[in-house]
Each structure stands twice: as C-alpha cells, then as structure tokens.
PDB file of C-alpha atoms and ligand atoms in Angstrom:
ATOM      1  CA  MET A   1      -5.679  -4.477 -23.176  1.00 34.00           C
ATOM      2  CA  GLU A   2      -8.963  -4.363 -21.970  1.00 34.00           C
ATOM      3  CA  ALA A   3     -10.427  -1.228 -21.234  1.00 34.00           C
ATOM      4  CA  GLN A   4     -12.993  -0.752 -18.661  1.00 35.00           C
ATOM      5  CA  SER A   5     -15.435   2.838 -18.575  1.00 31.00           C
ATOM      6  CA  ARG A   6     -16.231   3.766 -15.194  1.00 37.00           C
ATOM      7  CA  VAL A   7     -18.221   6.809 -13.965  1.00 32.00           C
ATOM      8  CA  PHE A   8     -16.843   8.374 -10.727  1.00 35.00           C
ATOM      9  CA  ARG A   9     -18.582  11.114  -8.563  1.00 32.00           C
ATOM     10  CA  LEU A  10     -15.776  13.615  -8.158  1.00 32.00           C
ATOM     11  CA  SER A  11     -16.264  17.068  -6.538  1.00 31.00           C
ATOM     12  CA  SER A  12     -14.668  19.204  -9.364  1.00 34.00           C
ATOM     13  CA  PRO A  13     -14.965  21.538 -12.057  1.00 32.00           C
ATOM     14  CA  SER A  14     -14.107  19.968 -15.416  1.00 37.00           C
ATOM     15  CA  PRO A  15     -10.802  20.510 -16.726  1.00 36.00           C
ATOM     16  CA  ALA A  16     -12.052  22.306 -19.596  1.00 37.00           C
ATOM     17  CA  LYS A  17     -12.873  25.122 -17.766  1.00 37.00           C
ATOM     18  CA  ASN A  18     -10.321  24.789 -15.472  1.00 41.00           C
ATOM     19  CA  PRO A  19      -7.202  23.839 -17.324  1.00 40.00           C
ATOM     20  CA  LYS A  20      -4.928  24.636 -14.634  1.00 43.00           C
ATOM     21  CA  LEU A  21      -6.313  22.078 -12.316  1.00 42.00           C
ATOM     22  CA  PRO A  22      -4.347  18.993 -11.755  1.00 48.00           C
ATOM     23  CA  LEU A  23      -5.510  16.087 -13.037  1.00 54.00           C
ATOM     24  CA  LEU A  24      -5.976  12.516 -11.764  1.00 55.00           C
ATOM     25  CA  HIS A  25      -5.690   9.415 -14.259  1.00 55.00           C
ATOM     26  CA  THR A  26      -6.819   5.829 -13.605  1.00 54.00           C
ATOM     27  CA  HIS A  27      -4.346   2.754 -13.956  1.00 53.00           C
ATOM     28  CA  ASN A  28      -3.142   3.768 -17.229  1.00 44.00           C
ATOM     29  CA  SER A  29      -5.181   6.266 -19.213  1.00 41.00           C
ATOM     30  CA  SER A  30      -7.725   8.895 -18.710  1.00 38.00           C
ATOM     31  CA  TYR A  31      -8.151  11.556 -16.365  1.00 39.00           C
ATOM     32  CA  ILE A  32     -10.005  13.105 -13.838  1.00 40.00           C
ATOM     33  CA  PRO A  33      -9.732  16.339 -12.319  1.00 38.00           C
ATOM     34  CA  SER A  34      -8.268  16.578  -8.584  1.00 39.00           C
ATOM     35  CA  ASN A  35      -9.916  19.756  -7.605  1.00 36.00           C
ATOM     36  CA  ILE A  36     -12.593  18.820  -4.557  1.00 32.00           C
ATOM     37  CA  GLN A  37     -14.952  21.837  -4.645  1.00 32.00           C
ATOM     38  CA  SER A  38     -18.313  21.188  -6.804  1.00 31.00           C
ATOM     39  CA  PRO A  39     -19.451  17.649  -7.258  1.00 31.00           C
ATOM     40  CA  LYS A  40     -19.685  16.299 -11.043  1.00 32.00           C
ATOM     41  CA  TRP A  41     -20.017  12.971 -12.808  1.00 31.00           C
ATOM     42  CA  VAL A  42     -16.699  11.902 -14.594  1.00 32.00           C
ATOM     43  CA  SER A  43     -16.138   9.185 -17.508  1.00 31.00           C
ATOM     44  CA  LEU A  44     -12.706   7.232 -16.361  1.00 31.00           C
ATOM     45  CA  LYS A  45     -11.329   4.395 -18.119  1.00 31.00           C
ATOM     46  CA  THR A  46      -9.138   1.658 -16.220  1.00 35.00           C
ATOM     47  CA  GLN A  47      -6.777  -0.502 -18.082  1.00 31.00           C
ATOM     48  CA  PHE A  48      -5.444  -3.784 -16.810  1.00 34.00           C
ATOM     49  CA  SER A  49      -2.758  -6.165 -17.673  1.00 35.00           C
ATOM     50  CA  PRO A  50      -3.761  -8.799 -20.699  1.00 32.00           C
ATOM     51  CA  ALA A  51      -4.367 -12.046 -19.343  1.00 33.00           C
ATOM     52  CA  SER A  52      -2.206 -14.030 -21.780  1.00 29.00           C
ATOM     53  CA  LEU A  53      -1.930 -17.533 -21.710  1.00 28.00           C
ATOM     54  CA  SER A  54       0.554 -17.827 -24.340  1.00 29.00           C
ATOM     55  CA  SER A  55       2.959 -19.998 -22.349  1.00 33.00           C
ATOM     56  CA  SER A  56       3.321 -22.494 -19.457  1.00 36.00           C
ATOM     57  CA  PRO A  57       5.972 -22.680 -16.905  1.00 40.00           C
ATOM     58  CA  LYS A  58       8.666 -24.952 -17.143  1.00 38.00           C
ATOM     59  CA  LYS A  59       8.208 -28.758 -16.482  1.00 35.00           C
ATOM     60  CA  GLY A  60      10.710 -29.881 -13.510  1.00 35.00           C
ATOM     61  CA  SER A  61      10.649 -26.568 -12.261  1.00 39.00           C
ATOM     62  CA  SER A  62       9.718 -25.827  -8.445  1.00 39.00           C
ATOM     63  CA  THR A  63       6.221 -24.159  -9.714  1.00 36.00           C
ATOM     64  CA  SER A  64       3.508 -26.875  -9.021  1.00 32.00           C
ATOM     65  CA  CYS A  65       0.449 -26.913 -10.845  1.00 29.00           C
ATOM     66  CA  VAL A  66      -1.406 -23.894 -12.468  1.00 28.00           C
ATOM     67  CA  LYS A  67      -4.561 -23.395 -10.163  1.00 29.00           C
ATOM     68  CA  ALA A  68      -8.037 -22.928 -11.874  1.00 28.00           C
ATOM     69  CA  LEU A  69      -8.126 -19.119 -11.949  1.00 28.00           C
ATOM     70  CA  GLU A  70     -11.580 -18.027 -10.981  1.00 32.00           C
ATOM     71  CA  THR A  71     -13.276 -14.245 -12.078  1.00 33.00           C
ATOM     72  CA  GLU A  72     -15.294 -13.259  -9.132  1.00 39.00           C
ATOM     73  CA  THR A  73     -16.926 -10.154  -9.002  1.00 41.00           C
ATOM     74  CA  LEU A  74     -17.664  -7.517  -6.039  1.00 43.00           C
ATOM     75  CA  SER A  75     -20.063  -4.463  -5.570  1.00 40.00           C
ATOM     76  CA  THR A  76     -17.589  -1.746  -5.733  1.00 41.00           C
ATOM     77  CA  PRO A  77     -17.279   0.246  -2.356  1.00 45.00           C
ATOM     78  CA  ARG A  78     -17.044   3.371  -4.007  1.00 48.00           C
ATOM     79  CA  ASN A  79     -19.870   5.607  -5.380  1.00 46.00           C
ATOM     80  CA  ASP A  80     -20.935   3.743  -8.729  1.00 48.00           C
ATOM     81  CA  SER A  81     -23.244   0.998  -6.762  1.00 40.00           C
ATOM     82  CA  ASN A  82     -23.642  -1.314  -9.949  1.00 33.00           C
ATOM     83  CA  ALA A  83     -20.641  -1.400 -11.275  1.00 59.00           C
ATOM     84  CA  THR A  84     -18.650  -4.967 -10.488  1.00 90.00           C
ATOM     85  CA  ILE A  85     -14.689  -5.445  -9.811  1.00 93.00           C
ATOM     86  CA  ARG A  86     -12.844  -8.484 -10.834  1.00 96.00           C
ATOM     87  CA  LYS A  87     -11.008 -10.353  -8.507  1.00 97.00           C
ATOM     88  CA  LYS A  88      -7.593  -9.496  -8.971  1.00 98.00           C
ATOM     89  CA  ASN A  89      -4.156 -12.236  -8.984  1.00 98.00           C
ATOM     90  CA  LEU A  90      -1.484 -11.189  -7.159  1.00 98.00           C
ATOM     91  CA  ALA A  91       2.010 -12.832  -7.276  1.00 98.00           C
ATOM     92  CA  VAL A  92       4.308 -11.851  -4.213  1.00 98.00           C
ATOM     93  CA  PHE A  93       8.041 -12.025  -4.162  1.00 98.00           C
ATOM     94  CA  VAL A  94       9.898 -12.825  -0.933  1.00 98.00           C
ATOM     95  CA  SER A  95      13.163 -13.629   0.108  1.00 97.00           C
ATOM     96  CA  GLY A  96      13.158 -14.044   3.510  1.00 97.00           C
ATOM     97  CA  GLY A  97      10.530 -14.602   6.528  1.00 96.00           C
ATOM     98  CA  GLY A  98       7.664 -13.730   4.332  1.00 97.00           C
ATOM     99  CA  SER A  99       5.518 -12.093   7.257  1.00 98.00           C
ATOM    100  CA  ASN A 100       4.382  -9.323   4.743  1.00 98.00           C
ATOM    101  CA  PHE A 101       2.978 -11.977   2.301  1.00 98.00           C
ATOM    102  CA  ARG A 102       1.374 -13.826   5.116  1.00 98.00           C
ATOM    103  CA  SER A 103      -0.667 -11.054   6.215  1.00 98.00           C
ATOM    104  CA  ILE A 104      -1.285 -10.187   2.613  1.00 98.00           C
ATOM    105  CA  HIS A 105      -2.325 -13.886   2.023  1.00 98.00           C
ATOM    106  CA  GLU A 106      -4.511 -13.992   4.907  1.00 98.00           C
ATOM    107  CA  ALA A 107      -6.368 -10.951   4.078  1.00 98.00           C
ATOM    108  CA  ALA A 108      -6.982 -12.066   0.568  1.00 98.00           C
ATOM    109  CA  ALA A 109      -8.191 -15.368   2.411  1.00 97.00           C
ATOM    110  CA  GLN A 110     -10.584 -13.437   4.824  1.00 97.00           C
ATOM    111  CA  GLY A 111     -11.870 -11.112   1.760  1.00 96.00           C
ATOM    112  CA  THR A 112     -10.332  -7.833   3.302  1.00 97.00           C
ATOM    113  CA  VAL A 113      -8.387  -7.885  -0.107  1.00 98.00           C
ATOM    114  CA  HIS A 114     -10.205  -8.855  -3.076  1.00 98.00           C
ATOM    115  CA  GLY A 115      -7.577 -11.096  -4.689  1.00 98.00           C
ATOM    116  CA  GLU A 116      -5.985 -13.879  -4.394  1.00 98.00           C
ATOM    117  CA  VAL A 117      -2.337 -14.805  -4.264  1.00 98.00           C
ATOM    118  CA  VAL A 118      -1.515 -16.821  -7.210  1.00 98.00           C
ATOM    119  CA  VAL A 119       1.976 -17.630  -7.001  1.00 98.00           C
ATOM    120  CA  LEU A 120       4.680 -17.024  -4.990  1.00 98.00           C
ATOM    121  CA  VAL A 121       8.665 -15.800  -6.619  1.00 98.00           C
ATOM    122  CA  THR A 122      11.759 -15.985  -4.735  1.00 97.00           C
ATOM    123  CA  ASN A 123      15.707 -16.002  -5.421  1.00 96.00           C
ATOM    124  CA  LYS A 124      15.797 -18.362  -2.054  1.00 95.00           C
ATOM    125  CA  PRO A 125      13.967 -21.438  -2.226  1.00 95.00           C
ATOM    126  CA  ASP A 126      13.959 -22.454   0.966  1.00 95.00           C
ATOM    127  CA  CYS A 127      13.249 -19.099   2.896  1.00 97.00           C
ATOM    128  CA  GLY A 128      10.043 -19.146   5.384  1.00 98.00           C
ATOM    129  CA  GLY A 129       7.927 -17.045   3.053  1.00 98.00           C
ATOM    130  CA  ALA A 130       8.855 -20.219   0.617  1.00 98.00           C
ATOM    131  CA  ASP A 131       7.719 -22.627   3.126  1.00 98.00           C
ATOM    132  CA  TYR A 132       4.583 -20.635   3.784  1.00 98.00           C
ATOM    133  CA  ALA A 133       3.452 -21.085   0.491  1.00 98.00           C
ATOM    134  CA  ARG A 134       4.165 -24.489  -0.461  1.00 98.00           C
ATOM    135  CA  ASP A 135       2.201 -25.429   2.404  1.00 97.00           C
ATOM    136  CA  ARG A 136      -0.911 -23.611   1.310  1.00 97.00           C
ATOM    137  CA  GLY A 137      -0.680 -25.319  -2.314  1.00 97.00           C
ATOM    138  CA  ILE A 138       0.700 -21.962  -3.791  1.00 98.00           C
ATOM    139  CA  PRO A 139       3.105 -22.427  -6.550  1.00 98.00           C
ATOM    140  CA  VAL A 140       6.595 -21.406  -6.111  1.00 98.00           C
ATOM    141  CA  ILE A 141       8.762 -19.915  -8.676  1.00 97.00           C
ATOM    142  CA  VAL A 142      12.638 -19.522  -8.349  1.00 97.00           C
ATOM    143  CA  PHE A 143      13.958 -16.567  -9.785  1.00 97.00           C
ATOM    144  CA  PRO A 144      16.692 -15.353 -10.447  1.00 95.00           C
ATOM    145  CA  LYS A 145      18.426 -18.548 -10.474  1.00 87.00           C
ATOM    146  CA  PRO A 146      20.706 -19.251  -7.274  1.00 83.00           C
ATOM    147  CA  LYS A 147      24.311 -19.689  -7.343  1.00 82.00           C
ATOM    148  CA  ASN A 148      25.568 -23.479  -7.851  1.00 78.00           C
ATOM    149  CA  SER A 149      21.700 -24.256  -8.871  1.00 81.00           C
ATOM    150  CA  ASP A 150      20.041 -25.722 -12.117  1.00 80.00           C
ATOM    151  CA  GLU A 151      16.950 -24.552 -10.741  1.00 81.00           C
ATOM    152  CA  GLY A 152      15.595 -21.078 -11.553  1.00 85.00           C
ATOM    153  CA  PHE A 153      13.573 -18.797 -14.360  1.00 92.00           C
ATOM    154  CA  SER A 154      15.156 -16.541 -17.134  1.00 93.00           C
ATOM    155  CA  PRO A 155      13.268 -13.004 -16.948  1.00 95.00           C
ATOM    156  CA  GLU A 156      11.428 -14.338 -20.067  1.00 95.00           C
ATOM    157  CA  ASP A 157      10.497 -17.452 -18.294  1.00 95.00           C
ATOM    158  CA  LEU A 158       9.521 -15.504 -15.419  1.00 97.00           C
ATOM    159  CA  VAL A 159       7.216 -13.268 -17.417  1.00 98.00           C
ATOM    160  CA  ALA A 160       5.436 -16.047 -19.331  1.00 97.00           C
ATOM    161  CA  ALA A 161       4.933 -17.941 -16.111  1.00 97.00           C
ATOM    162  CA  LEU A 162       3.359 -14.672 -14.521  1.00 98.00           C
ATOM    163  CA  ARG A 163       1.259 -14.299 -17.529  1.00 98.00           C
ATOM    164  CA  THR A 164       0.390 -18.075 -17.522  1.00 98.00           C
ATOM    165  CA  TYR A 165      -1.199 -17.206 -14.025  1.00 98.00           C
ATOM    166  CA  ASN A 166      -2.950 -14.305 -15.148  1.00 98.00           C
ATOM    167  CA  VAL A 167      -1.237 -12.030 -12.444  1.00 98.00           C
ATOM    168  CA  ASP A 168      -2.762  -8.866 -12.382  1.00 98.00           C
ATOM    169  CA  PHE A 169      -0.283  -7.002  -9.805  1.00 98.00           C
ATOM    170  CA  ILE A 170       3.223  -7.805  -8.214  1.00 98.00           C
ATOM    171  CA  LEU A 171       3.896  -7.153  -4.749  1.00 98.00           C
ATOM    172  CA  LEU A 172       7.594  -6.910  -3.605  1.00 98.00           C
ATOM    173  CA  ALA A 173       7.614  -8.084   0.132  1.00 98.00           C
ATOM    174  CA  GLY A 174      11.253  -8.211   1.482  1.00 96.00           C
ATOM    175  CA  TYR A 175      12.536  -9.276  -2.191  1.00 97.00           C
ATOM    176  CA  LEU A 176      16.055  -8.438  -2.384  1.00 92.00           C
ATOM    177  CA  LYS A 177      17.111  -8.576  -6.123  1.00 93.00           C
ATOM    178  CA  LEU A 178      16.888  -5.881  -8.883  1.00 91.00           C
ATOM    179  CA  ILE A 179      13.504  -6.572 -10.733  1.00 95.00           C
ATOM    180  CA  PRO A 180      14.727  -7.132 -14.213  1.00 95.00           C
ATOM    181  CA  PRO A 181      13.469  -4.606 -17.122  1.00 96.00           C
ATOM    182  CA  LYS A 182      11.777  -6.862 -18.944  1.00 96.00           C
ATOM    183  CA  LEU A 183       9.260  -7.493 -16.292  1.00 98.00           C
ATOM    184  CA  ILE A 184       8.562  -3.659 -15.036  1.00 97.00           C
ATOM    185  CA  ARG A 185       7.924  -3.335 -19.008  1.00 96.00           C
ATOM    186  CA  ALA A 186       5.820  -6.238 -19.001  1.00 97.00           C
ATOM    187  CA  TYR A 187       3.886  -4.931 -15.823  1.00 97.00           C
ATOM    188  CA  PRO A 188       3.455  -0.981 -16.069  1.00 96.00           C
ATOM    189  CA  ARG A 189       2.277   0.761 -13.123  1.00 96.00           C
ATOM    190  CA  SER A 190       1.824  -2.780 -11.764  1.00 98.00           C
ATOM    191  CA  ILE A 191       4.328  -3.615  -9.340  1.00 98.00           C
ATOM    192  CA  LEU A 192       4.675  -2.530  -5.889  1.00 98.00           C
ATOM    193  CA  ASN A 193       7.703  -2.871  -3.277  1.00 98.00           C
ATOM    194  CA  ILE A 194       7.900  -1.987   0.669  1.00 98.00           C
ATOM    195  CA  HIS A 195      10.564  -0.791   2.219  1.00 98.00           C
ATOM    196  CA  PRO A 196      10.991   0.034   5.896  1.00 98.00           C
ATOM    197  CA  SER A 197      11.923   4.066   6.038  1.00 98.00           C
ATOM    198  CA  LEU A 198       9.876   7.207   4.922  1.00 98.00           C
ATOM    199  CA  LEU A 199      11.271   7.290   1.448  1.00 98.00           C
ATOM    200  CA  PRO A 200      13.348   9.155   0.113  1.00 98.00           C
ATOM    201  CA  ALA A 201      15.341   9.006   3.187  1.00 98.00           C
ATOM    202  CA  PHE A 202      17.330   6.165   4.018  1.00 98.00           C
ATOM    203  CA  GLY A 203      16.914   3.978   0.551  1.00 97.00           C
ATOM    204  CA  GLY A 204      19.002   2.903  -2.315  1.00 93.00           C
ATOM    205  CA  LYS A 205      21.147   0.001  -2.947  1.00 90.00           C
ATOM    206  CA  GLY A 206      22.503  -1.304   0.349  1.00 91.00           C
ATOM    207  CA  TYR A 207      19.641  -0.104   2.482  1.00 95.00           C
ATOM    208  CA  TYR A 208      17.885  -3.135   3.431  1.00 94.00           C
ATOM    209  CA  GLY A 209      17.280  -5.286   6.748  1.00 94.00           C
ATOM    210  CA  MET A 210      18.480  -3.839   9.817  1.00 97.00           C
ATOM    211  CA  LYS A 211      20.939  -1.689   7.674  1.00 97.00           C
ATOM    212  CA  VAL A 212      18.202   0.647   7.359  1.00 98.00           C
ATOM    213  CA  HIS A 213      16.877   1.102  10.778  1.00 98.00           C
ATOM    214  CA  LYS A 214      20.522   1.309  11.919  1.00 98.00           C
ATOM    215  CA  ALA A 215      21.101   4.188   9.654  1.00 98.00           C
ATOM    216  CA  VAL A 216      18.062   5.680  10.892  1.00 98.00           C
ATOM    217  CA  ILE A 217      18.469   5.888  14.660  1.00 98.00           C
ATOM    218  CA  ALA A 218      22.639   6.969  14.338  1.00 98.00           C
ATOM    219  CA  SER A 219      20.903   9.930  11.972  1.00 98.00           C
ATOM    220  CA  GLY A 220      19.081  11.116  14.884  1.00 98.00           C
ATOM    221  CA  ALA A 221      15.693  11.118  12.892  1.00 98.00           C
ATOM    222  CA  ARG A 222      12.743  11.034  15.543  1.00 98.00           C
ATOM    223  CA  TYR A 223      10.510   9.326  12.900  1.00 98.00           C
ATOM    224  CA  SER A 224      10.366   6.207  10.546  1.00 98.00           C
ATOM    225  CA  GLY A 225       8.027   4.105   8.812  1.00 98.00           C
ATOM    226  CA  PRO A 226       7.195   2.056   5.861  1.00 98.00           C
ATOM    227  CA  THR A 227       6.581   3.186   2.258  1.00 98.00           C
ATOM    228  CA  ILE A 228       5.218   1.814  -0.560  1.00 98.00           C
ATOM    229  CA  HIS A 229       6.028   2.544  -3.774  1.00 98.00           C
ATOM    230  CA  TYR A 230       5.500   1.730  -7.544  1.00 98.00           C
ATOM    231  CA  VAL A 231       8.901  -0.212  -8.585  1.00 96.00           C
ATOM    232  CA  ASP A 232      11.229   1.310 -11.665  1.00 92.00           C
ATOM    233  CA  GLU A 233      14.549   0.134 -12.469  1.00 89.00           C
ATOM    234  CA  GLU A 234      16.436   1.296  -9.661  1.00 88.00           C
ATOM    235  CA  TYR A 235      16.432   0.423  -5.926  1.00 88.00           C
ATOM    236  CA  ASP A 236      13.616   2.659  -4.144  1.00 91.00           C
ATOM    237  CA  THR A 237      13.042   5.313  -6.558  1.00 93.00           C
ATOM    238  CA  GLY A 238       9.713   4.482  -7.796  1.00 96.00           C
ATOM    239  CA  ARG A 239       6.798   6.757  -7.392  1.00 98.00           C
ATOM    240  CA  ILE A 240       5.774   6.991  -3.648  1.00 98.00           C
ATOM    241  CA  LEU A 241       1.901   5.601  -2.760  1.00 98.00           C
ATOM    242  CA  ALA A 242       1.630   4.975   0.953  1.00 98.00           C
ATOM    243  CA  GLN A 243       3.646   5.907   3.965  1.00 98.00           C
ATOM    244  CA  ARG A 244       2.865   5.040   7.790  1.00 98.00           C
ATOM    245  CA  VAL A 245       4.983   7.027  10.802  1.00 98.00           C
ATOM    246  CA  VAL A 246       6.415   5.910  13.648  1.00 98.00           C
ATOM    247  CA  PRO A 247       8.499   7.456  16.555  1.00 98.00           C
ATOM    248  CA  VAL A 248      11.925   6.621  16.887  1.00 98.00           C
ATOM    249  CA  LEU A 249      12.623   6.751  20.284  1.00 98.00           C
ATOM    250  CA  ALA A 250      15.261   7.810  22.630  1.00 98.00           C
ATOM    251  CA  ASN A 251      16.801   3.808  23.652  1.00 97.00           C
ATOM    252  CA  ASP A 252      15.417   2.347  20.543  1.00 98.00           C
ATOM    253  CA  THR A 253      17.421  -0.448  19.219  1.00 98.00           C
ATOM    254  CA  ALA A 254      17.568  -1.349  15.664  1.00 98.00           C
ATOM    255  CA  GLU A 255      15.735  -4.393  16.107  1.00 98.00           C
ATOM    256  CA  ASP A 256      13.033  -2.329  18.692  1.00 98.00           C
ATOM    257  CA  LEU A 257      12.520   0.083  15.723  1.00 98.00           C
ATOM    258  CA  ALA A 258      12.495  -2.933  13.206  1.00 98.00           C
ATOM    259  CA  ALA A 259       9.559  -4.355  15.074  1.00 98.00           C
ATOM    260  CA  ARG A 260       7.633  -1.086  15.467  1.00 98.00           C
ATOM    261  CA  VAL A 261       8.112  -0.291  11.766  1.00 98.00           C
ATOM    262  CA  LEU A 262       6.892  -4.081  10.712  1.00 98.00           C
ATOM    263  CA  HIS A 263       3.800  -3.699  12.766  1.00 98.00           C
ATOM    264  CA  GLU A 264       2.625  -1.131  10.683  1.00 98.00           C
ATOM    265  CA  GLU A 265       4.019  -2.407   7.142  1.00 98.00           C
ATOM    266  CA  HIS A 266       1.412  -5.449   7.614  1.00 98.00           C
ATOM    267  CA  LYS A 267      -1.431  -3.272   8.324  1.00 98.00           C
ATOM    268  CA  LEU A 268      -0.234  -0.784   5.533  1.00 98.00           C
ATOM    269  CA  TYR A 269       0.614  -3.427   2.990  1.00 98.00           C
ATOM    270  CA  VAL A 270      -3.062  -4.871   3.142  1.00 98.00           C
ATOM    271  CA  GLU A 271      -4.607  -1.639   2.950  1.00 98.00           C
ATOM    272  CA  VAL A 272      -2.496  -0.873   0.124  1.00 98.00           C
ATOM    273  CA  ALA A 273      -3.257  -4.216  -1.730  1.00 98.00           C
ATOM    274  CA  ALA A 274      -6.960  -3.653  -0.747  1.00 98.00           C
ATOM    275  CA  ALA A 275      -7.142  -0.310  -2.709  1.00 98.00           C
ATOM    276  CA  LEU A 276      -5.220  -1.853  -5.646  1.00 98.00           C
ATOM    277  CA  CYS A 277      -7.439  -4.965  -5.965  1.00 98.00           C
ATOM    278  CA  GLU A 278     -10.380  -2.574  -5.881  1.00 98.00           C
ATOM    279  CA  GLU A 279      -9.310  -0.333  -8.749  1.00 97.00           C
ATOM    280  CA  ARG A 280      -9.049   2.712  -6.180  1.00 98.00           C
ATOM    281  CA  ILE A 281      -5.527   3.993  -7.310  1.00 98.00           C
ATOM    282  CA  LEU A 282      -5.416   7.045  -9.585  1.00 96.00           C
ATOM    283  CA  TRP A 283      -2.890   9.517 -10.904  1.00 96.00           C
ATOM    284  CA  ARG A 284      -2.373  12.676 -10.871  1.00 96.00           C
ATOM    285  CA  ASP A 285      -1.365  14.848 -13.973  1.00 94.00           C
ATOM    286  CA  ASP A 286       2.387  14.901 -12.309  1.00 95.00           C
ATOM    287  CA  GLY A 287       2.631  11.260 -11.980  1.00 95.00           C
ATOM    288  CA  VAL A 288       1.981  10.934  -8.451  1.00 97.00           C
ATOM    289  CA  PRO A 289      -0.322   8.020  -7.525  1.00 98.00           C
ATOM    290  CA  LEU A 290      -3.204   8.508  -5.015  1.00 98.00           C
ATOM    291  CA  ILE A 291      -5.298   5.888  -3.158  1.00 98.00           C
ATOM    292  CA  GLN A 292      -9.453   6.936  -3.144  1.00 97.00           C
ATOM    293  CA  SER A 293     -10.885   6.305   0.240  1.00 96.00           C
ATOM    294  CA  LYS A 294     -13.268   3.469   0.398  1.00 95.00           C
ATOM    295  CA  GLU A 295     -15.536   5.273   3.255  1.00 94.00           C
ATOM    296  CA  ASN A 296     -15.364   8.748   1.254  1.00 94.00           C
ATOM    297  CA  PRO A 297     -15.244   8.641  -2.498  1.00 93.00           C
ATOM    298  CA  ASN A 298     -14.099  12.208  -2.680  1.00 93.00           C
ATOM    299  CA  GLN A 299     -11.170  11.987  -0.438  1.00 95.00           C
ATOM    300  CA  TYR A 300      -7.527  10.618  -1.796  1.00 96.00           C
ATOM    301  CA  THR A 301      -4.351  10.610   0.479  1.00 96.00           C
TER     302      THR A 301
HETATM  303  C1  GRF B   1      10.451  -5.566   5.868  1.00 50.45           C
HETATM  304  O1  GRF B   1      11.109  -4.792   6.749  1.00 50.45           O
HETATM  305  C2  GRF B   1      10.099  -4.749   4.277  1.00 50.45           C
HETATM  306  O2  GRF B   1       9.818  -3.522   4.313  1.00 50.45           O
HETATM  307  C3  GRF B   1      11.571  -5.236   3.440  1.00 50.45           C
HETATM  308  O3  GRF B   1      11.883  -6.443   4.257  1.00 50.45           O
HETATM  309  C4  GRF B   1      11.389  -6.744   5.255  1.00 50.45           C
HETATM  310  C5  GRF B   1      10.690  -8.211   4.953  1.00 50.45           C
HETATM  311  O4  GRF B   1      10.041  -8.558   5.726  1.00 50.45           O
HETATM  312  N1  GRF B   1      11.645  -4.860   2.232  1.00 50.45           N
HETATM  313  P1  GRF B   1       8.969  -9.998   5.905  1.00 50.45           P
HETATM  314  O5  GRF B   1       9.844 -10.730   5.043  1.00 50.45           O
HETATM  315  O6  GRF B   1       7.715  -9.519   5.425  1.00 50.45           O
HETATM  316  O7  GRF B   1       8.839 -10.425   7.337  1.00 50.45           O
END
C-alpha cells in the first residue's frame, strides 16, 4: 500500500496533551484530533488501494478494452496549497436505470468530481445503466452471472478485473446484489452505497426501490432522504457518511417521494464522490467517517 504524507491545518490541541479528545483518522491509518478550538499543524498519512496490474479481464466477456489510465493531478482545494492529488479511478455498480451513475459520470466529465468512471459493473447486462456505459465506451462487467447465462464474472475474476482497471473506489448506485466478502476485503473503506431512506430506518434486506418509500409513508414519518454509507457484508449496515433530508408531504404517493429523494441523491452522490476523490474523508476514532468541507477545511460534516 502506498502511503502519502500530508499536512493539514486543523484547529485542535494535540492528542498527547488532550488524551480524551476524539481523534480523526484518514483513509486507513493515522489520526488527527477532532476538537476544533486552537489551530495546529498535524501530519497525516493517507493510504490507497494498490493499483495492481496482475491480471486481465476475461476474454470473450462483455468487458471491452482496458482504457489507457492516466494519472492527473489537482491542486488540493484544502489547506496545503502545494500538494497535488491524483485523479481517482471509479467503478460504478448498477442494476437499473442508472440515473445516479449518469450524474456521477457527468460530474467527472465536467471536472466537478476529480475522478473517472473506468468500469461499470452490473448483474443486468441489458439495464439502462449498462446501455449508457456502452454508449460512452465505458467497459461493462457482468457480475454475478445471471441465471441461464454463461456470461458473468466470479468474485475472484471481479476483484482481478477491478485491479486491472486500477480502481480506487467503488460506488454502488442501485445495485441490488450483495457484495461478496472477497471484494469487501480487497477494497477496505473504499466501497460506498446510496440508499433512499434515512438509515438506519427503512434499510436492510427487502428494503429497496418503491418498497422503501411505501414503508416510509405508511409509518407516518415526516422526513426521509438519501443516505450514503460504507459497505460491509450486510445490507445497509455500514458506517453512514452523508445524508440529506426531504419532507414527506401529506398527500405523497411513493412515486412522489421517490422523485423528491432521487433529486437529492444525484446532488449528494456527486458531492460525496468529489470529497472521496479529493481525499477529504477522515475517520473519527470511534469509526465514524466525516467529510472535510472544501470551503472551510476546519469544518467536518
Ligand atoms: C436509488 O433510489 C438508490 O437510492 C437506490 O436505487 C435507486 C437507483 O436509482 N439504491 P438509479 O438507478 O440511480 O436511477
């Protein structure tokens, strides 16, 4: 694993002097204190998944040619103006229309997200998201193998293929299959999912699509909204990273509420993808991930 040292200006006393303060960790390792009272310079390390090129996608699969992967740099938007950040490679997983995938892809193409969607993974090779990817020359991997089909990757093939594409982060966007433990272990703290309710409410197995919104309305809850969370080996139980709130109105149908939530999903996923690619996600010592504000690096949400 490559370790990158970075210096952040934080408003905080040192942990040695204040052992009771909660700590903030970067992607995988070091810490910074999260109290924000007196400014202090703190050295951080950020780790990224290795970009191994040890294997290739299967021949004859629906994966098209491997794109030439470019490494670009960006002046960090935060506080260390001399630092540069490598452009990240994203894999998006979809099972349906892929409107979140489209908004992320467009934001990356426009430069709002400092990354590139280098591969799309789907269990439904004919879904709208897969069509959109193919139309734009984005390779499509089928995982897992659909019933009555010979085409599709095993978990081992999938991990190897993602490595081949130098994938840094995996974004699940309406992907309805459970992520295999092999993939979760291969990409620690690097897989995100979006869910259309305020987790931990209305999540878990069976809560997907309109079922979520029908359950919210039936419960009488007055607020709902999307949650972006890290992915673990269960449905919808990983650490929460970001949420948005929308009202549930008295006459809402499930479709009305779904549309209101989806509108926020598109904005929220782009904001989170931008933070991810700019390395603005930090980990509190209790394991809660936080997003560092781009405008004010001393603020975390
Ligand atoms: C979204 O509502 C998302 O929250 C859920 O699945 C839906 C996907 O929609 N996980 P789309 O395919 O991105 O349009």
